[in-house]
Tab-separated table of C-alpha atoms in Angstrom:
chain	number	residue	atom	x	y	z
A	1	UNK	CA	21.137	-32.082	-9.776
A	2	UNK	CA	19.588	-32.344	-12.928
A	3	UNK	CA	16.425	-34.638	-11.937
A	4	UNK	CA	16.080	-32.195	-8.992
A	5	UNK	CA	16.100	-29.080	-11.387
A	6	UNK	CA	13.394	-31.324	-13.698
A	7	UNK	CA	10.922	-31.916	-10.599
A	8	UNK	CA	11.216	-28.458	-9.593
A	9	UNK	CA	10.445	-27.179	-13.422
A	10	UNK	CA	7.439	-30.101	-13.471
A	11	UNK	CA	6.225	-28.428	-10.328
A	12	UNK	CA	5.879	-24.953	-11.518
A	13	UNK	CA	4.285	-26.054	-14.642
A	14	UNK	CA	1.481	-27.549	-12.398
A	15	UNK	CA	1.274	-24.050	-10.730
A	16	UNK	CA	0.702	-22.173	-13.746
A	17	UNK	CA	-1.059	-24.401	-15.813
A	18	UNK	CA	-4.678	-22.437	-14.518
A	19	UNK	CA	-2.696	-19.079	-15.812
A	20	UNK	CA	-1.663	-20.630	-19.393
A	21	UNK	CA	-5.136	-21.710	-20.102
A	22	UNK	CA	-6.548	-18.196	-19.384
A	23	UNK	CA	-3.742	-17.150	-21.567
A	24	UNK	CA	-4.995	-19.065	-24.439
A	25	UNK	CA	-8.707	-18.236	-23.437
A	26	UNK	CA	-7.848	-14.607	-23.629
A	27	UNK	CA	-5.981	-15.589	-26.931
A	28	UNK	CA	-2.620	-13.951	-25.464
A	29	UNK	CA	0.253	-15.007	-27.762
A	30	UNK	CA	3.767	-16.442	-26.287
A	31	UNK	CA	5.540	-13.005	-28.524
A	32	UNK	CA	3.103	-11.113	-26.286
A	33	UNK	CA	4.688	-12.685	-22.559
A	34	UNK	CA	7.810	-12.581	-23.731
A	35	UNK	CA	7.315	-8.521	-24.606
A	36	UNK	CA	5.772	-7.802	-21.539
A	37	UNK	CA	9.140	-10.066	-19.402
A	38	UNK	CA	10.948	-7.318	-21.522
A	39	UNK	CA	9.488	-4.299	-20.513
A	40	UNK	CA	8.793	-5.718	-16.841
A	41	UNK	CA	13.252	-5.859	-17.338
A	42	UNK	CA	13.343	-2.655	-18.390
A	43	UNK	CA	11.566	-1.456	-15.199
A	44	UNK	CA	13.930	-3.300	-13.015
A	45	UNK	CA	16.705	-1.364	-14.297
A	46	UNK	CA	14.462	1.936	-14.344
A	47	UNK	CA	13.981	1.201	-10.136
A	48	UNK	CA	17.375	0.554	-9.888
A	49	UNK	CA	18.706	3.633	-11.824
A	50	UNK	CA	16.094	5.375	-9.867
A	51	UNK	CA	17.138	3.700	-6.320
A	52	UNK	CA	20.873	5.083	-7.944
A	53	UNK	CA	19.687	8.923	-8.173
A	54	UNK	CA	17.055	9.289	-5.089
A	55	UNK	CA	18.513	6.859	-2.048
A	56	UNK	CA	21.224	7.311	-0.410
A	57	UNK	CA	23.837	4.777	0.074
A	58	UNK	CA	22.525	3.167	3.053
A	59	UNK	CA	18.602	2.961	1.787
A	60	UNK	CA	18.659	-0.714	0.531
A	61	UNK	CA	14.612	-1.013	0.167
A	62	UNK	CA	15.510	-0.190	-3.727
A	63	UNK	CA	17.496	-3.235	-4.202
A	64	UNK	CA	14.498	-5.252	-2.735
A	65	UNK	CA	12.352	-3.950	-5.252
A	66	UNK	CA	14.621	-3.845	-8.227
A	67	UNK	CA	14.845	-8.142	-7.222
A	68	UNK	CA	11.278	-8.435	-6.814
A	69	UNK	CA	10.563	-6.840	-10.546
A	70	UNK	CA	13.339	-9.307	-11.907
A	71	UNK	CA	11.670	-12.356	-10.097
A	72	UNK	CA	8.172	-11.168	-11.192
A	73	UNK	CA	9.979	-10.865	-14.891
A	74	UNK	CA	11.272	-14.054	-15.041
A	75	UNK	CA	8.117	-15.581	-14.160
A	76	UNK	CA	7.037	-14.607	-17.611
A	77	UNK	CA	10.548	-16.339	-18.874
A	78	UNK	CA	8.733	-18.988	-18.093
A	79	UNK	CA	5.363	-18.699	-19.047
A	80	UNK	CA	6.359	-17.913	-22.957
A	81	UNK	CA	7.572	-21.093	-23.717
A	82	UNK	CA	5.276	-22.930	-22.029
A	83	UNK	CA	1.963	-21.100	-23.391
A	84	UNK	CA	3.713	-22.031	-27.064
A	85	UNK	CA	4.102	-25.667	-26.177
A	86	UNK	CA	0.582	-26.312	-24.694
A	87	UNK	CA	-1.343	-23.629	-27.376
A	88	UNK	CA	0.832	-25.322	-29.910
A	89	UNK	CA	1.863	-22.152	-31.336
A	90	UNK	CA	5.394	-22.569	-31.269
A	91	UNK	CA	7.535	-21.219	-33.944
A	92	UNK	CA	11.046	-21.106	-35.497
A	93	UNK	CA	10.453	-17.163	-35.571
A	94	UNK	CA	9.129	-17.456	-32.037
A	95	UNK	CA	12.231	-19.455	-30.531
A	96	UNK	CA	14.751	-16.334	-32.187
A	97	UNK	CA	12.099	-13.785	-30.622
A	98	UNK	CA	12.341	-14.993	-27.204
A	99	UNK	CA	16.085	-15.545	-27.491
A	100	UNK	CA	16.581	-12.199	-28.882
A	101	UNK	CA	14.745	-10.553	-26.189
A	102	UNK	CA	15.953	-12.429	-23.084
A	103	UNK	CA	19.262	-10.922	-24.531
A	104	UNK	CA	18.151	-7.840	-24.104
A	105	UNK	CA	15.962	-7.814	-20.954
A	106	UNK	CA	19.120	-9.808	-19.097
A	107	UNK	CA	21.046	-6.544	-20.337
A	108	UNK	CA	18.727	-3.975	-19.251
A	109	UNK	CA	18.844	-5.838	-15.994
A	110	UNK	CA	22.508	-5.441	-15.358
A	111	UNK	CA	22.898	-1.843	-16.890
A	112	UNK	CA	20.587	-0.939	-13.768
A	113	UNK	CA	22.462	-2.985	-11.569
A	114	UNK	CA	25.818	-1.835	-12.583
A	115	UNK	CA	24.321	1.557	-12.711
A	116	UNK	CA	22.886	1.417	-8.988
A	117	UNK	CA	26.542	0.024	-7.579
A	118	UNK	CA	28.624	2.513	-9.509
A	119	UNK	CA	26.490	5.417	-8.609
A	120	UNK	CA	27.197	4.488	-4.532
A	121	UNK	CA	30.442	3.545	-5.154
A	122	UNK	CA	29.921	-0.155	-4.326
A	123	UNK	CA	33.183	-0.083	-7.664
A	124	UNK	CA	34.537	-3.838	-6.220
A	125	UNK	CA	31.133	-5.081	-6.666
A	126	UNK	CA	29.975	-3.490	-10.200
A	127	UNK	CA	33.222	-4.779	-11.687
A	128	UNK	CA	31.806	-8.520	-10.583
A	129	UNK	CA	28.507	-7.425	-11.623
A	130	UNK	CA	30.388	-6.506	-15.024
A	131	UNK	CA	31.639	-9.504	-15.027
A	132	UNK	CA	28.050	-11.344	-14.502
A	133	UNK	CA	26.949	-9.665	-17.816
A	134	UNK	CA	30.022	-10.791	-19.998
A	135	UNK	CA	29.423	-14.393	-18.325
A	136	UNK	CA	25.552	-14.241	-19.101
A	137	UNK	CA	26.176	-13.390	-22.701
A	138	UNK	CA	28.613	-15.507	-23.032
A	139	UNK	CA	26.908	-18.517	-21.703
A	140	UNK	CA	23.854	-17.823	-24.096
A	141	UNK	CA	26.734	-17.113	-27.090
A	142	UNK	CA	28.302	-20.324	-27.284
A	143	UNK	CA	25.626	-22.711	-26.764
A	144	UNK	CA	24.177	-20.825	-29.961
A	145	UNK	CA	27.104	-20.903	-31.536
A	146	UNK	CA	27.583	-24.567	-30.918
A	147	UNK	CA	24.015	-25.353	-31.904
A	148	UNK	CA	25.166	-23.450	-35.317
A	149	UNK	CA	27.420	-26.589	-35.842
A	150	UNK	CA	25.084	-28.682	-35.113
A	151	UNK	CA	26.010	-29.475	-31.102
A	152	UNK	CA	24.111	-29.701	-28.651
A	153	UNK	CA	25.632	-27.584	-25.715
A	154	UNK	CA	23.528	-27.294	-22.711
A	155	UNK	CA	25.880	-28.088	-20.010
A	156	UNK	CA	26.998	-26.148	-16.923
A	157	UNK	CA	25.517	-24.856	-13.782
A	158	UNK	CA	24.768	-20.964	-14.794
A	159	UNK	CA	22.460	-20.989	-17.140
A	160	UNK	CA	19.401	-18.196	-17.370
A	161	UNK	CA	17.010	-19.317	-14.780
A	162	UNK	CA	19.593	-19.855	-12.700
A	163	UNK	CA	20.695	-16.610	-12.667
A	164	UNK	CA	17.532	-14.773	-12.149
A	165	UNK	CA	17.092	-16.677	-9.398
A	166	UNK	CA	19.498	-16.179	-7.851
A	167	UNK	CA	19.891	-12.371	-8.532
A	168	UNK	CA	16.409	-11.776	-8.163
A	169	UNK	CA	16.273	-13.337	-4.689
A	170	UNK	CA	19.787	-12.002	-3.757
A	171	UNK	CA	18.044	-8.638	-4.260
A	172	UNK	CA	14.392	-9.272	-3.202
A	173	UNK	CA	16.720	-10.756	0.200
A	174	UNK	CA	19.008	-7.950	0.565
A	175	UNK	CA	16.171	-5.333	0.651
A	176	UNK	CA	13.991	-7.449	3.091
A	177	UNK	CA	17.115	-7.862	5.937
A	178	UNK	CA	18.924	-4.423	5.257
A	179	UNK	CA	16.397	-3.242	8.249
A	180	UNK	CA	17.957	-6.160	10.141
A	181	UNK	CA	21.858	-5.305	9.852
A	182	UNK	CA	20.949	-1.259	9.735
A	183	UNK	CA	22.607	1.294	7.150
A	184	UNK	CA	26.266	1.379	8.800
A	185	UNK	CA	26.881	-2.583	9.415
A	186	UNK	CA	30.052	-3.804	7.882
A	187	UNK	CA	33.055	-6.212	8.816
A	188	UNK	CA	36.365	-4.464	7.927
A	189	UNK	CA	38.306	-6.156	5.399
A	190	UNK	CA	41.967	-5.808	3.891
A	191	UNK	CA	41.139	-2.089	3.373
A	192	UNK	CA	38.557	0.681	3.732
A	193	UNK	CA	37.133	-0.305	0.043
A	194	UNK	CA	36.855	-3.227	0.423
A	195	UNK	CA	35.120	-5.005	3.583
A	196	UNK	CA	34.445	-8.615	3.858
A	197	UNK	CA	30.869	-8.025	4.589
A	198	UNK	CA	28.169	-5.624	4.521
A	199	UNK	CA	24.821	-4.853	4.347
A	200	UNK	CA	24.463	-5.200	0.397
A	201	UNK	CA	27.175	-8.182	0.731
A	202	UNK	CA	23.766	-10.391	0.552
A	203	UNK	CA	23.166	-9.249	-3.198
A	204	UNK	CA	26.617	-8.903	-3.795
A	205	UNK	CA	28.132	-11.970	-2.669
A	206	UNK	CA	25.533	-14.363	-4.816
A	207	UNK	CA	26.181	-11.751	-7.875
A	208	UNK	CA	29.773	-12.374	-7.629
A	209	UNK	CA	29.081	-15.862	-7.722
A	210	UNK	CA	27.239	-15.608	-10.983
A	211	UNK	CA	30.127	-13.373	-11.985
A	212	UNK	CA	32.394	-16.807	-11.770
A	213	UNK	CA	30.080	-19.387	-12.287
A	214	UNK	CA	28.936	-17.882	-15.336
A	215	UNK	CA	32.203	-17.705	-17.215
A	216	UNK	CA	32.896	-21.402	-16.293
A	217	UNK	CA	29.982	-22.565	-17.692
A	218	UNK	CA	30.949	-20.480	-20.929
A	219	UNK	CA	34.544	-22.284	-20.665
A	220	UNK	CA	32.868	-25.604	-20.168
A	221	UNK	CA	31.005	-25.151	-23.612
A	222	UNK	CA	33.860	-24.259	-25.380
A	223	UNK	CA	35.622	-26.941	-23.869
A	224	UNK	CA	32.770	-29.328	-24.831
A	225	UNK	CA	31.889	-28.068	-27.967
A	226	UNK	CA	35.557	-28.479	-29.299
A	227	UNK	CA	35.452	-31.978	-28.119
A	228	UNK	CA	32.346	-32.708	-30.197
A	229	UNK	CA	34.107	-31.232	-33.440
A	230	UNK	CA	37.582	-33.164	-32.731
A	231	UNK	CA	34.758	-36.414	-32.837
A	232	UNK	CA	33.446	-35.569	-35.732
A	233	UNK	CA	36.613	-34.720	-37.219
A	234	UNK	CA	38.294	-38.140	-37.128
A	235	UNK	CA	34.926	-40.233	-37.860
C-alpha cells in the first residue's frame, strides 16, 4: 500500500515538475500556493453554500462543482511543499503556515458541505459528514501532538490527501452521474429518512467512509503514540 501510494506521489511530481519551475521562474513563493489552496477552499464551500440556497434538492450539478474546486485545491496541497523542496526555500515558519492553513481550508470545506446537506435535509448524511471533520482534525491533532513528544506518528489509512481525494472525486462523481440516476432515484431503506441508496449516496457513501476511517486512524495514533512513550518509559 505504501510503495503504491510512493509511485503514485513520484508520478505526479514528474507531472508538475514543468509547473514548479515556472513557479520559481515567476519567483512565486510556497506561502503564496498554499494561500491561494486556501482561498480556492473557501470557494468550494462558497459553491456549496450557494448550491444550498439556489438548487433544489434534486439539482446535484452543485456537488460536481463544489468536488471539482476541492480537487483543483488540493492540487495546490501539493504543489507548496514541493516548490519549497526543489526552490530550497523551505522553512520552519513555512511548515506551521501550511499546516495552519490546511486546517483551515479542510474546515471551510466541510462547513460548505455540512451546510449544503443540512440545508436539503440530507440530516443522516451531515451528521457523518460531521463526523468527517472531527476525524480530519483529529487525525492532523495527534500526529502533532505526538511529534510534540518527539514521535513520529504517521500511520493509518486517512490521512489528508486521502481524503480530498476521495471527497473531491466522490463529489466531482456524484455531479457527473446524477443525470444518469435522475432527481427522484432512490432504494427504500428501513424508513422514509433514511434509504439505502440514492442519487447523492455516491458522495455520501465515500464521505461516510472518511467519517469512520478517519477516527480510526486518530485511534491508531493514540494507540501508537502511547506505545512509543510506555518504550521510552522503561528504557
Amino acid at each position: 500500500m505504501y510503495a503504491l501510494k510512493s509511485a503514485g506521489q513520484q508520478l505526479i511530481y514528474k507531472l508538475i515538475n514543468p509547473f514548479i519551475n515556472l513557479l520559481i521562474a515567476l519567483k512565486i513563493t510556497p506561502n503564496m500556493i498554499t494561500t491561494t489552496g486556501l482561498v480556492l477552499n473557501i470557494g468550494a464551500a462558497g459553491i456549496f453554500v450557494y448550491g444550498a440556497e439556489a438548487s433544489h434538492r434534486g439539482d446535484l450539478s452543485i456537488v460536481g462543482w463544489g468536488g471539482a474546486m476541492i480537487l483543483f485545491a488540493g492540487v495546490f496541497d501539493m504543489i507548496d511543499g514541493r516548490l519549497a523542496r526543489v526552490s530550497n526555500t523551505s522553512s520552519k515558519f513555512g511548515a506551521f503556515y501550511d499546516s495552519v492553513l490546511d486546517r483551515y481550508s479542510e474546515m471551510f470545506m466541510f462547513l460548505g458541505i455540512c451546510y449544503y446537506l443540512v440545508a436539503h435535509h440530507y440530516l443522516f448524511s451531515s451528521f457523518f459528514a460531521f463526523l468527517a471533520l472531527i476525524g480530519s482534525s483529529m487525525v492532523s491533532y495527534t500526529r502533532a501532538r505526538a511529534e510534540g513528544l518527539n514521535i513520529k506518528c504517521e500511520i493509518g489509512w486517512m490521512q489528508r490527501p486521502e481524503r480530498i481525494v476521495i471527497i473531491g472525486g466522490s463529489a466531482l462523481l456524484c455531479g457527473l452521474l446524477s443525470p444518469l440516476f435522475g432527481v427522484d432515484f432512490r432504494i427504500d431503506g428501513p424508513s422514509e429518512r433514511i434509504p439505502w441508496f440514492e442519487s447523492i449516496s455516491v458522495f455520501t457513501i465515500p464521505l461516510t467512509i472518511v467519517a469512520i476511517l478517519s477516527n480510526f486512524t486518530a485511534i491508531q495514533r493514540i494507540e501508537y503514540t502511547q506505545k512509543e512513550l510506555s518504550k521510552n518509559e522503561t528504557k
